[in-house]
Coordinates of C-alpha atoms and ligand atoms in Angstrom, one line a residue:
Chain Z
X1 CA 9.7 -31.8 -0.4
X2 CA 11.1 -29.8 2.4
X3 CA 9.4 -27.7 5.3
X4 CA 12.1 -25.4 7.1
X5 CA 10.4 -24.5 10.4
X6 CA 11.4 -21.7 12.7
X7 CA 11.5 -23.3 16.3
X8 CA 12.1 -21.6 19.7
X9 CA 12.3 -23.7 22.6
X10 CA 11.8 -20.8 25.5
X11 CA 15.5 -20.0 25.1
X12 CA 17.2 -20.5 21.9
X13 CA 15.8 -19.9 18.2
X14 CA 16.5 -22.6 15.6
X15 CA 15.5 -23.8 12.4
X16 CA 14.5 -27.3 11.8
X17 CA 13.9 -29.2 8.2
X18 CA 11.4 -31.8 7.6
X19 CA 11.3 -33.8 4.5
X20 CA 7.8 -35.1 3.5
X21 CA 6.4 -36.7 0.3
X22 CA 4.6 -34.3 -1.8
X23 CA 1.8 -37.1 -2.2
X24 CA 1.2 -37.2 1.4
X25 CA 0.2 -33.5 1.8
X26 CA -0.8 -32.1 -1.5
X27 CA -4.7 -32.8 -0.8
X28 CA -4.1 -31.1 2.7
X29 CA -4.4 -27.6 4.0
X30 CA -1.6 -25.7 5.6
X31 CA -2.4 -26.7 9.1
X32 CA -3.1 -30.2 7.7
X33 CA 0.3 -30.1 7.1
X34 CA 1.6 -28.9 10.3
X35 CA -0.7 -31.7 11.8
X36 CA 1.0 -34.5 9.6
X37 CA 4.4 -33.4 10.5
X38 CA 3.4 -33.3 14.1
X39 CA 1.9 -36.7 13.9
X40 CA 4.4 -38.4 11.8
X41 CA 7.7 -37.1 12.5
X42 CA 7.9 -34.8 15.4
X43 CA 5.7 -34.5 18.5
X44 CA 7.5 -31.6 20.1
X45 CA 6.6 -29.2 17.3
X46 CA 4.2 -26.5 18.8
X47 CA 1.5 -24.5 17.2
X48 CA -1.9 -23.4 17.9
X49 CA -5.3 -24.2 16.3
X50 CA -8.9 -25.4 17.1
X51 CA -11.9 -25.0 15.2
X52 CA -10.3 -26.0 11.7
X53 CA -13.1 -23.9 10.0
X54 CA -11.7 -20.3 9.9
X55 CA -13.6 -19.3 12.7
X56 CA -11.6 -19.5 15.7
X57 CA -8.5 -17.2 14.2
X58 CA -5.8 -19.7 16.3
X59 CA -4.0 -20.9 13.3
X60 CA -2.1 -18.1 12.0
X61 CA 1.5 -18.6 10.5
X62 CA 3.9 -17.3 7.8
X63 CA 4.9 -19.2 4.7
X64 CA 7.8 -17.5 3.1
X65 CA 7.4 -14.4 5.0
X66 CA 3.6 -13.9 4.3
X67 CA 0.9 -14.7 6.8
X68 CA -1.7 -17.3 6.1
X69 CA -4.5 -18.9 8.1
X70 CA -3.5 -22.5 8.4
X71 CA -7.0 -24.1 8.2
X72 CA -8.0 -21.9 5.4
X73 CA -5.1 -22.4 2.9
X74 CA -4.7 -25.3 0.9
X75 CA -1.4 -26.7 -0.4
X76 CA -2.2 -26.2 -3.7
X77 CA -2.9 -22.7 -3.4
X78 CA 0.7 -22.3 -2.0
X79 CA 2.2 -24.6 -4.8
X80 CA 0.6 -22.1 -7.1
X81 CA 1.6 -18.9 -5.5
X82 CA 5.3 -19.9 -5.0
X83 CA 5.3 -21.8 -8.5
X84 CA 5.7 -25.1 -7.4
X85 CA 8.6 -24.5 -4.8
X86 CA 9.8 -27.5 -3.2
X87 CA 10.9 -26.0 -0.2
X88 CA 8.8 -23.7 2.3
X89 CA 9.6 -21.7 5.0
X90 CA 7.1 -21.5 7.9
X91 CA 7.5 -19.1 10.6
X92 CA 5.4 -17.7 13.8
X93 CA 3.3 -14.6 13.0
X94 CA 5.8 -11.5 12.8
X95 CA 5.1 -8.5 15.6
X96 CA 4.0 -11.0 18.2
X97 CA 6.4 -12.5 21.0
X98 CA 6.8 -16.2 20.2
X99 CA 6.1 -18.3 23.1
X100 CA 7.5 -21.7 21.6
X101 CA 7.6 -22.9 18.1
X102 CA 4.8 -21.4 16.4
X103 CA 2.9 -20.2 19.0
X104 CA 2.7 -16.5 19.9
X105 CA 1.8 -14.3 22.9
X106 CA -1.6 -12.6 22.4
X107 CA -1.7 -10.7 25.6
X108 CA -0.4 -7.4 24.5
X109 CA -2.8 -7.2 21.6
X110 CA -5.9 -7.9 23.7
X111 CA -4.6 -5.3 26.0
X112 CA -4.8 -2.8 22.9
X113 CA -8.3 -3.9 21.8
X114 CA -9.1 -3.1 25.5
X115 CA -8.2 0.3 24.7
X116 CA -10.4 1.0 22.1
X117 CA -13.6 -0.4 24.3
X118 CA -14.5 -3.1 21.5
X119 CA -18.0 -3.6 23.6
X120 CA -21.3 -1.8 22.6
X121 CA -21.9 1.2 24.8
X122 CA -25.6 1.2 23.7
X123 CA -27.6 4.4 23.2
X124 CA -29.6 5.7 26.3
X125 CA -32.9 4.9 24.3
X126 CA -32.3 1.3 24.4
X127 CA -34.0 -0.6 27.3
X128 CA -34.0 -3.9 28.4
X129 CA -37.5 -4.1 27.9
X130 CA -37.5 -2.9 24.2
X131 CA -34.2 -4.4 23.4
X132 CA -31.4 -3.1 21.3
X133 CA -32.2 -3.4 17.7
X134 CA -31.0 -2.3 14.3
X135 CA -32.6 -2.7 10.8
X136 CA -31.0 -4.8 8.2
X137 CA -29.3 -1.7 6.5
X138 CA -27.7 -0.8 9.7
X139 CA -26.6 -4.2 10.1
X140 CA -25.3 -4.5 6.7
X141 CA -23.0 -1.7 7.3
X142 CA -20.8 -3.4 9.8
X143 CA -21.2 -6.8 8.9
X144 CA -18.1 -7.4 7.4
X145 CA -16.0 -5.9 10.3
X146 CA -17.8 -8.4 12.3
X147 CA -16.2 -11.1 10.2
X148 CA -12.8 -10.4 11.9
X149 CA -11.8 -13.7 13.7
X150 CA -8.9 -12.4 15.3
X151 CA -6.1 -14.3 13.5
X152 CA -3.6 -11.7 13.8
X153 CA -2.4 -12.3 10.1
X154 CA -2.9 -8.3 9.6
X155 CA -0.7 -7.5 12.3
X156 CA 1.8 -9.8 11.3
X157 CA 2.2 -8.3 8.0
X158 CA 1.9 -4.8 9.2
X159 CA 5.0 -2.8 8.5
X160 CA 4.3 0.3 11.0
X161 CA 4.2 -2.3 13.6
X162 CA 7.4 -3.8 12.4
X163 CA 9.1 -0.5 12.3
X164 CA 7.9 0.6 16.3
X165 CA 5.5 -0.8 18.3
X166 CA 5.3 1.5 20.7
X167 CA 3.3 4.2 18.9
X168 CA 0.7 1.8 17.1
X169 CA -1.6 -0.8 17.6
X170 CA -2.6 -4.1 15.8
X171 CA -4.6 -3.3 12.5
X172 CA -7.4 -5.4 13.5
X173 CA -7.8 -3.2 16.7
X174 CA -8.5 -0.1 14.4
X175 CA -11.1 -2.4 12.5
X176 CA -13.0 -3.3 15.8
X177 CA -12.8 0.3 16.6
X178 CA -14.4 1.2 13.2
X179 CA -17.1 -1.4 13.6
X180 CA -18.3 -0.3 17.0
X181 CA -18.1 3.2 16.1
X182 CA -20.2 2.9 13.0
X183 CA -22.7 0.5 14.8
X184 CA -26.1 2.2 14.7
X185 CA -26.7 1.1 18.3
X186 CA -23.6 3.0 19.7
X187 CA -24.2 5.9 22.0
X188 CA -21.2 7.8 20.7
X189 CA -18.4 6.8 18.2
X190 CA -16.1 9.0 20.0
X191 CA -15.5 6.5 22.6
X192 CA -13.8 4.4 20.3
X193 CA -12.5 7.0 17.8
X194 CA -10.6 8.9 20.5
X195 CA -8.5 6.1 22.0
X196 CA -7.8 5.0 18.3
X197 CA -6.4 8.6 17.6
X198 CA -4.5 8.8 21.0
X199 CA -3.1 5.2 19.9
X200 CA -1.5 5.9 16.7
X201 CA -4.4 6.0 14.1
X202 CA -2.4 8.7 12.0
X203 CA 0.6 6.5 11.8
X204 CA -0.5 3.9 9.4
X205 CA 2.2 3.8 6.5
X206 CA -0.6 2.8 3.7
X207 CA 1.4 -0.3 2.8
X208 CA -1.9 -2.6 2.5
X209 CA -0.3 -5.4 3.9
X210 CA -3.3 -5.9 6.2
X211 CA -5.9 -5.5 3.6
X212 CA -4.0 -8.2 1.2
X213 CA -3.7 -10.8 3.7
X214 CA -6.6 -10.9 5.6
X215 CA -8.4 -14.1 5.3
X216 CA -11.7 -12.4 5.8
X217 CA -11.2 -9.7 3.1
X218 CA -11.5 -6.9 5.6
X219 CA -9.4 -3.9 5.0
X220 CA -7.9 -2.5 8.2
X221 CA -6.1 0.1 5.9
X222 CA -9.8 1.5 4.9
X223 CA -11.3 1.3 8.5
X224 CA -8.4 3.5 9.4
X225 CA -9.2 5.8 6.6
X226 CA -12.9 5.6 7.8
X227 CA -11.9 6.3 11.4
X228 CA -9.7 9.2 10.5
X229 CA -12.4 10.7 8.3
X230 CA -14.8 10.3 11.4
X231 CA -12.4 11.9 13.7
X232 CA -12.1 14.7 11.3
X233 CA -15.6 15.1 11.0
X234 CA -16.3 15.1 14.9
X235 CA -13.6 18.0 15.4
X236 CA -10.7 15.8 16.1
X237 CA -8.2 17.5 13.6
X238 CA -5.2 18.8 15.3
X239 CA -1.7 17.5 14.5
X240 CA 0.6 16.5 11.7
X241 CA -1.5 13.6 10.4
X242 CA -4.7 15.6 10.0
X243 CA -3.2 18.7 8.5
X244 CA -1.1 16.6 6.1
X245 CA -4.4 14.7 4.5
X246 CA -6.2 17.9 4.6
X247 CA -3.7 19.9 2.4
X248 CA -4.1 17.3 -0.4
X249 CA -7.9 17.6 -0.1
X250 CA -7.6 21.4 0.0
X251 CA -5.2 21.2 -3.3
X252 CA -7.5 19.1 -4.9
X253 CA -10.8 21.2 -4.2
X254 CA -10.1 24.9 -3.1
X255 CA -6.8 25.4 -5.3
X256 CA -5.4 24.0 -8.6
X257 CA -6.7 20.6 -8.6
X258 CA -3.5 19.2 -8.3
X259 CA -1.0 18.7 -5.3
X260 CA 1.4 21.6 -4.5
X261 CA 4.5 19.8 -2.9
X262 CA 5.7 23.0 -1.6
X263 CA 2.7 24.2 0.1
X264 CA 1.9 20.6 1.1
X265 CA 5.3 20.7 3.3
X266 CA 4.6 24.0 4.8
X267 CA 0.9 23.1 5.5
X268 CA 1.7 20.1 7.1
X269 CA 4.9 20.8 9.2
X270 CA 4.5 24.5 9.6
X271 CA 7.0 27.0 8.4
X272 CA 9.5 26.4 10.9
X273 CA 10.0 23.0 10.3
X274 CA 9.7 22.9 6.7
X275 CA 12.8 25.2 6.8
X276 CA 14.7 23.2 8.9
X277 CA 14.5 20.0 6.9
X278 CA 11.2 19.6 4.9
X279 CA 10.7 18.0 1.6
X280 CA 10.1 21.1 -0.3
X281 CA 13.7 22.4 0.6
X282 CA 15.2 19.4 -0.3
X283 CA 13.4 19.4 -3.4
X284 CA 14.4 22.7 -4.4
X285 CA 18.0 22.1 -3.3
X286 CA 18.2 19.0 -5.8
X287 CA 16.9 21.4 -8.5
X288 CA 13.6 19.6 -8.8
X289 CA 11.1 22.2 -7.7
X290 CA 10.3 25.6 -8.7
X291 CA 10.3 28.0 -5.5
X292 CA 7.8 29.8 -7.2
X293 CA 5.4 27.1 -7.0
X294 CA 4.6 28.3 -3.4
X295 CA 2.1 30.8 -4.9
X296 CA 0.3 27.9 -6.4
X297 CA 0.3 26.1 -9.6
X298 CA -1.9 26.3 -12.8
X299 CA -5.5 25.5 -12.2
X300 CA -6.5 22.5 -14.2
X301 CA -8.8 22.8 -17.1
X302 CA -12.4 22.1 -15.9
X303 CA -11.7 22.5 -12.1
X304 CA -14.8 24.4 -11.5
X305 CA -16.9 21.7 -12.9
X306 CA -14.8 19.5 -10.5
X307 CA -15.8 21.4 -7.5
X308 CA -19.3 21.2 -8.9
X309 CA -19.3 17.7 -8.7
X310 CA -17.8 17.6 -5.3
X311 CA -20.0 19.9 -3.8
X312 CA -23.0 17.8 -5.3
X313 CA -21.7 14.8 -3.8
X314 CA -21.3 16.3 -0.5
X315 CA -24.8 18.0 -0.6
X316 CA -26.3 14.4 -1.0
X317 CA -24.0 12.8 1.6
X318 CA -25.6 15.4 4.1
X319 CA -29.5 14.6 3.0
Chain Y
X1 CA 0.7 -4.3 -28.5
X2 CA -1.6 -1.8 -27.3
X3 CA 0.9 1.4 -27.8
X4 CA -1.4 4.4 -27.3
X5 CA -2.4 5.3 -23.7
X6 CA -4.4 8.1 -22.0
X7 CA -1.4 9.2 -19.7
X8 CA -2.0 10.1 -16.2
X9 CA 1.2 11.5 -15.0
X10 CA 0.2 12.3 -11.6
X11 CA 1.1 15.4 -9.2
X12 CA 4.7 13.7 -8.6
X13 CA 5.8 13.6 -12.1
X14 CA 4.7 17.2 -13.1
X15 CA 6.5 18.4 -9.9
X16 CA 9.2 16.5 -7.6
X17 CA 10.0 14.1 -9.9
X18 CA 11.2 15.8 -13.1
X19 CA 13.7 13.0 -13.9
X20 CA 11.2 10.5 -13.9
X21 CA 9.1 12.5 -16.5
X22 CA 12.4 13.1 -18.5
X23 CA 13.3 9.6 -18.6
X24 CA 9.7 8.3 -19.8
X25 CA 9.5 11.1 -22.5
X26 CA 13.0 9.6 -23.6
X27 CA 11.9 6.1 -23.6
X28 CA 8.4 6.0 -25.0
X29 CA 9.3 7.0 -28.8
X30 CA 12.0 4.3 -28.7
X31 CA 9.6 1.6 -27.4
X32 CA 6.9 2.7 -29.8
X33 CA 4.7 4.0 -26.9
X34 CA 2.4 7.1 -27.5
X35 CA 1.3 8.6 -24.5
X36 CA -1.5 11.2 -24.6
X37 CA -1.7 13.2 -21.2
X38 CA -5.2 13.5 -20.0
X39 CA -6.3 17.2 -20.4
X40 CA -7.5 18.6 -17.1
X41 CA -6.7 15.7 -14.9
X42 CA -6.7 16.3 -11.3
X43 CA -5.0 14.9 -8.4
X44 CA -6.1 11.3 -7.6
X45 CA -6.0 11.8 -3.9
X46 CA -2.6 10.3 -3.4
X47 CA -3.7 7.8 -0.8
X48 CA -4.6 10.9 1.6
X49 CA -7.6 12.8 0.5
X50 CA -9.9 9.7 1.5
X51 CA -9.2 10.3 4.8
X52 CA -11.0 13.8 4.7
X53 CA -13.5 12.7 2.1
X54 CA -14.0 9.6 0.6
X55 CA -16.7 10.1 -1.8
X56 CA -15.0 13.4 -3.2
X57 CA -12.1 11.3 -3.8
X58 CA -14.2 8.8 -5.8
X59 CA -15.8 11.6 -7.6
X60 CA -12.4 13.3 -8.5
X61 CA -11.3 9.9 -10.0
X62 CA -14.5 8.9 -11.8
X63 CA -13.9 12.3 -13.4
X64 CA -10.4 11.5 -14.3
X65 CA -11.2 8.2 -15.7
X66 CA -14.3 9.5 -17.7
X67 CA -11.8 12.0 -19.2
X68 CA -9.8 9.1 -20.5
X69 CA -12.9 7.4 -21.9
X70 CA -13.4 10.7 -24.0
X71 CA -10.2 10.1 -25.5
X72 CA -11.2 6.5 -26.3
X73 CA -7.9 4.8 -24.7
X74 CA -6.7 2.8 -21.7
X75 CA -5.1 4.9 -18.9
X76 CA -1.5 4.2 -18.0
X77 CA 0.3 5.6 -15.1
X78 CA 3.9 5.4 -13.8
X79 CA 3.0 6.0 -10.2
X80 CA 2.0 3.3 -8.2
X81 CA -0.2 5.2 -5.7
X82 CA -2.1 6.8 -8.7
X83 CA -2.5 3.2 -10.2
X84 CA -4.0 2.2 -6.8
X85 CA -6.3 5.1 -6.4
X86 CA -7.5 4.7 -10.2
X87 CA -8.0 1.2 -10.0
X88 CA -9.8 1.2 -6.8
X89 CA -12.1 4.0 -8.0
X90 CA -12.9 1.9 -11.1
X91 CA -13.5 -1.4 -9.0
X92 CA -16.0 0.7 -6.9
X93 CA -17.6 2.2 -9.8
X94 CA -18.0 -0.9 -11.7
X95 CA -19.2 -2.8 -8.8
X96 CA -22.3 -0.6 -7.8
X97 CA -21.1 2.8 -7.4
X98 CA -21.6 3.8 -11.1
X99 CA -25.1 5.4 -11.2
X100 CA -24.7 7.2 -7.8
X101 CA -21.4 8.9 -8.9
X102 CA -22.5 9.7 -12.4
X103 CA -25.4 11.9 -10.8
X104 CA -22.6 14.1 -9.8
X105 CA -20.4 13.9 -12.7
X106 CA -23.5 15.2 -14.5
X107 CA -22.9 18.7 -12.7
X108 CA -20.2 19.0 -15.0
X109 CA -21.8 17.2 -17.9
X110 CA -19.8 14.2 -17.7
X111 CA -20.4 10.5 -17.4
X112 CA -18.3 7.5 -16.6
X113 CA -19.0 4.2 -18.6
X114 CA -16.4 1.8 -17.3
X115 CA -14.7 1.6 -20.7
X116 CA -11.1 2.2 -20.4
X117 CA -8.9 0.1 -18.4
X118 CA -6.0 1.2 -16.0
X119 CA -2.5 -0.1 -16.3
X120 CA 0.9 1.0 -15.5
X121 CA 4.3 1.2 -17.3
X122 CA 5.7 -1.7 -15.4
X123 CA 3.0 -3.8 -16.4
X124 CA 3.1 -2.8 -20.1
X125 CA 6.8 -3.5 -20.2
X126 CA 6.6 -6.9 -18.6
X127 CA 3.9 -7.8 -21.1
X128 CA 6.2 -6.9 -24.0
X129 CA 9.9 -8.1 -22.6
X130 CA 10.6 -9.3 -26.0
X131 CA 10.0 -6.2 -27.6
X132 CA 12.2 -4.3 -25.0
X133 CA 14.9 -7.0 -25.6
X134 CA 15.0 -6.5 -29.1
X135 CA 15.3 -2.6 -28.8
X136 CA 18.2 -2.9 -26.0
X137 CA 21.4 -1.0 -27.5
X138 CA 23.7 -1.2 -24.3
X139 CA 22.6 -4.3 -22.5
X140 CA 23.3 -3.7 -18.8
X141 CA 25.7 -6.8 -18.3
X142 CA 27.1 -7.0 -15.0
X143 CA 24.9 -4.1 -13.4
X144 CA 23.6 -5.9 -10.0
X145 CA 19.9 -4.6 -9.5
X146 CA 17.7 -4.6 -6.4
X147 CA 14.2 -4.5 -7.8
X148 CA 12.0 -2.5 -5.3
X149 CA 8.3 -3.1 -6.0
X150 CA 6.6 -0.8 -3.5
X151 CA 3.3 -1.3 -2.0
X152 CA 0.9 0.1 -4.6
X153 CA 2.3 -1.7 -7.4
X154 CA 1.1 -5.1 -5.9
X155 CA -0.9 -4.6 -3.2
X156 CA -3.9 -4.9 -2.4
X157 CA -4.0 -8.0 -4.9
X158 CA -7.9 -7.7 -5.4
X159 CA -7.5 -4.4 -6.7
X160 CA -4.2 -4.5 -8.7
X161 CA -4.5 -8.2 -9.5
X162 CA -1.9 -8.1 -12.4
X163 CA 0.1 -10.7 -10.3
X164 CA 0.8 -12.5 -7.2
X165 CA 1.4 -9.9 -4.5
X166 CA 3.5 -12.7 -2.2
X167 CA 5.5 -13.6 -5.4
X168 CA 5.2 -11.3 -8.3
X169 CA 7.6 -11.5 -11.3
X170 CA 6.9 -8.7 -13.7
X171 CA 9.8 -6.1 -12.5
X172 CA 12.2 -9.3 -12.4
X173 CA 11.1 -9.8 -16.2
X174 CA 11.5 -6.3 -17.3
X175 CA 14.9 -6.1 -15.4
X176 CA 16.3 -9.5 -17.0
X177 CA 15.3 -8.3 -20.6
X178 CA 17.4 -5.2 -20.0
X179 CA 20.3 -7.4 -19.4
X180 CA 21.1 -6.5 -15.8
X181 CA 21.3 -8.9 -12.9
X182 CA 18.5 -9.0 -10.3
X183 CA 20.1 -9.6 -7.0
X184 CA 18.5 -11.5 -4.1
X185 CA 16.9 -8.6 -2.0
X186 CA 15.0 -9.4 1.1
X187 CA 13.1 -5.9 1.2
X188 CA 11.6 -6.1 -2.1
X189 CA 8.2 -6.2 -1.0
X190 CA 8.5 -3.7 2.1
X191 CA 6.9 -0.2 2.3
X192 CA 9.3 2.8 1.9
X193 CA 7.0 4.7 4.5
X194 CA 6.5 7.5 2.0
X195 CA 2.8 8.0 2.9
X196 CA 3.5 8.7 6.5
X197 CA 6.7 10.4 6.6
X198 CA 5.0 13.4 8.2
X199 CA 3.2 11.8 11.1
X200 CA 5.6 8.9 11.8
X201 CA 8.8 10.2 10.8
X202 CA 11.1 7.9 12.9
X203 CA 9.4 4.7 11.8
X204 CA 9.4 5.8 8.3
X205 CA 13.2 6.5 8.3
X206 CA 13.9 3.3 9.9
X207 CA 12.1 1.6 7.2
X208 CA 13.7 3.5 4.4
X209 CA 17.2 3.0 6.1
X210 CA 16.7 -0.8 6.4
X211 CA 15.7 -1.0 2.5
X212 CA 18.7 0.8 1.5
X213 CA 21.1 -1.3 3.7
X214 CA 19.1 -4.5 2.6
X215 CA 20.1 -3.8 -1.0
X216 CA 23.6 -2.9 -0.1
X217 CA 24.3 -6.2 1.9
X218 CA 22.9 -7.9 -1.6
X219 CA 25.8 -6.1 -3.2
X220 CA 23.4 -4.1 -5.5
X221 CA 24.8 -1.1 -7.2
X222 CA 21.5 0.5 -7.4
X223 CA 17.8 0.3 -6.3
X224 CA 15.3 0.4 -9.1
X225 CA 11.5 1.3 -8.3
X226 CA 8.4 1.5 -10.5
X227 CA 6.9 4.1 -8.4
X228 CA 7.8 7.7 -8.4
X229 CA 7.0 8.1 -4.8
X230 CA 9.1 5.0 -3.3
X231 CA 12.2 6.7 -5.8
X232 CA 11.9 10.2 -3.8
X233 CA 11.3 8.5 -0.3
X234 CA 14.4 6.2 -0.9
X235 CA 16.3 9.0 -2.7
X236 CA 15.8 12.3 -1.4
X237 CA 15.4 11.1 2.3
X238 CA 18.2 8.5 2.0
X239 CA 20.7 10.8 3.7
X240 CA 18.4 11.6 6.7
X241 CA 17.3 8.2 7.0
X242 CA 21.0 6.9 7.0
X243 CA 21.8 9.3 9.7
X244 CA 19.2 8.4 11.8
X245 CA 20.5 4.9 11.9
X246 CA 24.3 5.8 11.9
X247 CA 24.6 3.8 8.6
X248 CA 27.3 4.9 6.1
X249 CA 25.7 3.3 3.2
X250 CA 24.5 5.2 0.2
X251 CA 22.9 3.3 -2.7
X252 CA 21.6 5.2 -6.1
X253 CA 17.9 5.0 -6.5
X254 CA 16.7 4.8 -10.0
X255 CA 13.2 5.2 -11.3
X256 CA 12.3 2.2 -13.6
X257 CA 12.2 4.4 -16.7
X258 CA 15.8 5.7 -16.2
X259 CA 17.0 1.9 -15.9
X260 CA 15.1 1.3 -19.3
X261 CA 16.5 4.4 -20.9
X262 CA 20.2 3.1 -19.8
X263 CA 19.9 0.1 -21.5
X264 CA 18.2 1.8 -24.6
X265 CA 21.1 3.8 -25.0
X266 CA 19.7 7.1 -23.9
X267 CA 22.5 9.5 -22.4
X268 CA 22.4 10.1 -18.7
X269 CA 21.7 13.8 -19.1
X270 CA 18.4 13.1 -20.9
X271 CA 17.5 10.6 -18.3
X272 CA 18.0 13.3 -15.9
X273 CA 20.4 11.3 -13.5
X274 CA 21.5 14.7 -12.4
X275 CA 18.5 15.1 -10.8
X276 CA 18.8 11.9 -8.4
X277 CA 19.8 13.0 -5.0
X278 CA 22.2 10.1 -4.3
X279 CA 24.8 10.3 -7.2
X280 CA 23.4 8.1 -9.8
X281 CA 25.7 9.4 -12.8
X282 CA 28.1 6.4 -12.2
X283 CA 25.7 4.2 -13.6
X284 CA 25.2 6.2 -16.7
Ligands
SF4_401 S1 -8.9 -8.3 10.3 FE1 -8.8 -10.1 9.1 S2 -6.6 -10.4 9.3 FE2 -6.9 -9.1 10.9 S3 -7.3 -10.4 12.7 FE3 -9.3 -9.9 11.6 S4 -9.5 -11.5 10.2 FE4 -7.3 -11.7 10.9
SF4_402 S1 -1.8 -0.3 5.7 FE1 -1.5 0.4 7.9 S2 -2.5 -0.9 9.2 FE2 -2.4 -1.9 7.0 S3 -0.4 -3.1 7.5 FE3 0.1 -1.1 6.3 S4 0.7 0.1 8.1 FE4 -0.4 -1.4 9.2
FES403 S1 -8.1 -23.5 13.5 FE1 -9.5 -21.9 13.9 S2 -9.2 -20.5 12.3 FE2 -8.0 -22.2 11.9

C-alpha cells in the first residue's frame, strides 16, 4: 500500500510516495508506520514524537486531511475509517508553519498560550503554610481540561484559524483559559477570561472540528461557550458577539419562544448596519420574510410554562 | 421503514427558508413519510443560547423532546443545528442530567423519559435509499452535484454518531439514488461559517467563497446541503462573499429536499426554486 507524505526541505514543498507491505504495518500505530518508513526506507523523513503513550502531544499529523495523534491511532482504525483504502495522504498539522516535513513551529501557539496566563494565580487566602488545596468536586470540575496534551490536533482542524489567524487563537488556548478560570483556587477568573475575549473568543464559527478530533475528548468549542457565558455573567458583554447570542436567548425566554430573524439582525447589528446589508433585508428582498415579523411572531403554545421551567433552573443555579 | 415522525421544523424553516418547508412538504407524501409537527416546540437555542445560559438551553430542549415523547414518535428535523442541539440535549439527559432537569420541567407538568430518538431527513433517506430509487420519476442523470454536509450533520461524531465524521457516505448514497453524479468536492466537510456571520464576518465570507469556488472547480452544476442554515449562508450571502474575494463564480445552492423533489418529478414551483437567491430555476 502507498503513503503519500507531504515534505518540506526548508525551501520547497513536494510529495513523496512510499510503498509498504500492509502486513508490515497493520499491527502498528500511525506513529509506528512513520517510524517504520524512516527506519526501512528513508532516514531523511522528519517528524516529531517522544513519549509514544499519548501524553507528550508531539506526534500529531494529518491523515487524509484530518488530524490524529500518531501514537494513539492504530492503523486498523484508519483502515476502518477510510474503508480499506490502499493509499493514505499524510501531512503536517494545518494552521501551523511547517519547519521540516511533518514537524511544525509551535512558538506562535505558545505565545498565544502565554496571553491567557495559563498558570494559577491563587486566591489571597492561600499561603505557603496552609497550601493551596481544593476538594474532590472542585478538582473533578477541571480534570477533563487538565488532560490536554497540547498536541495541536484541534488547532489543525479549526476552520476559523484557517480562514484568518490574525484575530483568533488555537482552540486549546481557550480550553486552557477555561480550565484556569474555573479552578476553585483561582483568584479571579477574569485574569484569564479577559484576554480570551480580547483575542477572538467570539469569533469561533461553531464547526466542532476541535471537539471532534481531540484525542482526549476535550471540547474546546464547549469551553469557548463556557468562557462566553462566564464573560457575560461578569459584565463583559458588549459587542456584536454577545448581542447576537443574547438575542437568541431573549427570543426564547422573553419573546415568542422562537427566533425572530428580522429582529435578530436588528438586535445584533443595530439598525443602521442592518439596513446596509443585513440578513433581514436580504431575506425580505428574496420574498422569504414578512417585514411585519418585526413586531414579533406568534407566541408558542405553553410558553408561560417554558419560562417557569427556565426560571426554576435559574433559581436552582443561584442556590 | 419508520414513516411517522414528530416533526421539529426549527425556526429557520418557519421563517427564512420557506422553500425548504415547501419542498419538504412536497416530497414527504410521495415518499410515504408522515410529519406531525410538534405542538408548541421552542427554539433549540441554535448553537447560540448556550453562550448565555447553558442550563436554560438544556431545559428548553428537554421540553421539546418531552413534547415529542407525548406523541409517542421519534423526532425528525431537517436542520443540522437543531439536530445537534436536540441530540446533545438527549445525550446529556440520558447520561445523568435527567433527574435534575425533570425537577424544572415539573413546573410545567412535564417530564422527560428518554423514549424518543432524534433523527434527520438525510439519515432517514440514506437508510431508505432503495425506496427512494423506486420513487424516482425523473432521474437526475448528468446533473453534477457537490454534496456539502455542513458541520452539524457529522460533528461532533460522539453526539451525531450516524456515520464516520471523517469519511461520511450518507449524502452520496442519497444523491446517487436520485441518479445524479456526485463530483469530487474538496470542501464537502468544511464549515460555511453561518454561526459567526455577525462577529467574524470577514472570515466567514472567505469560508463561504472558498466553498462556492471549490464546487465550481469540481464542475458542479449545484451545491446541495441537508442543512437549511448552510443553504442560507451559501445562497443568500453568496454574492457578498464572492464580492469580497472578487470572484465572478456563482453556483446555485439547493436544499436536499429540493434535489429529492426534482428527481421525484415535483414542479420547480412547488419546490420553491423561485425563492433561492442564486438562480436555481435552470435546474428545475
Ligand atoms: S484540546 Fe485536545 S486536540 Fe487540542 S491540544 Fe489539547 S489534547 Fe490536543
Ligand atoms: S468550533 Fe470554534 S474553536 Fe473549534 S475548531 Fe471550530 S472554529 Fe475552531
Ligand atoms: S509521542 Fe507523545 S503523544 Fe504521541
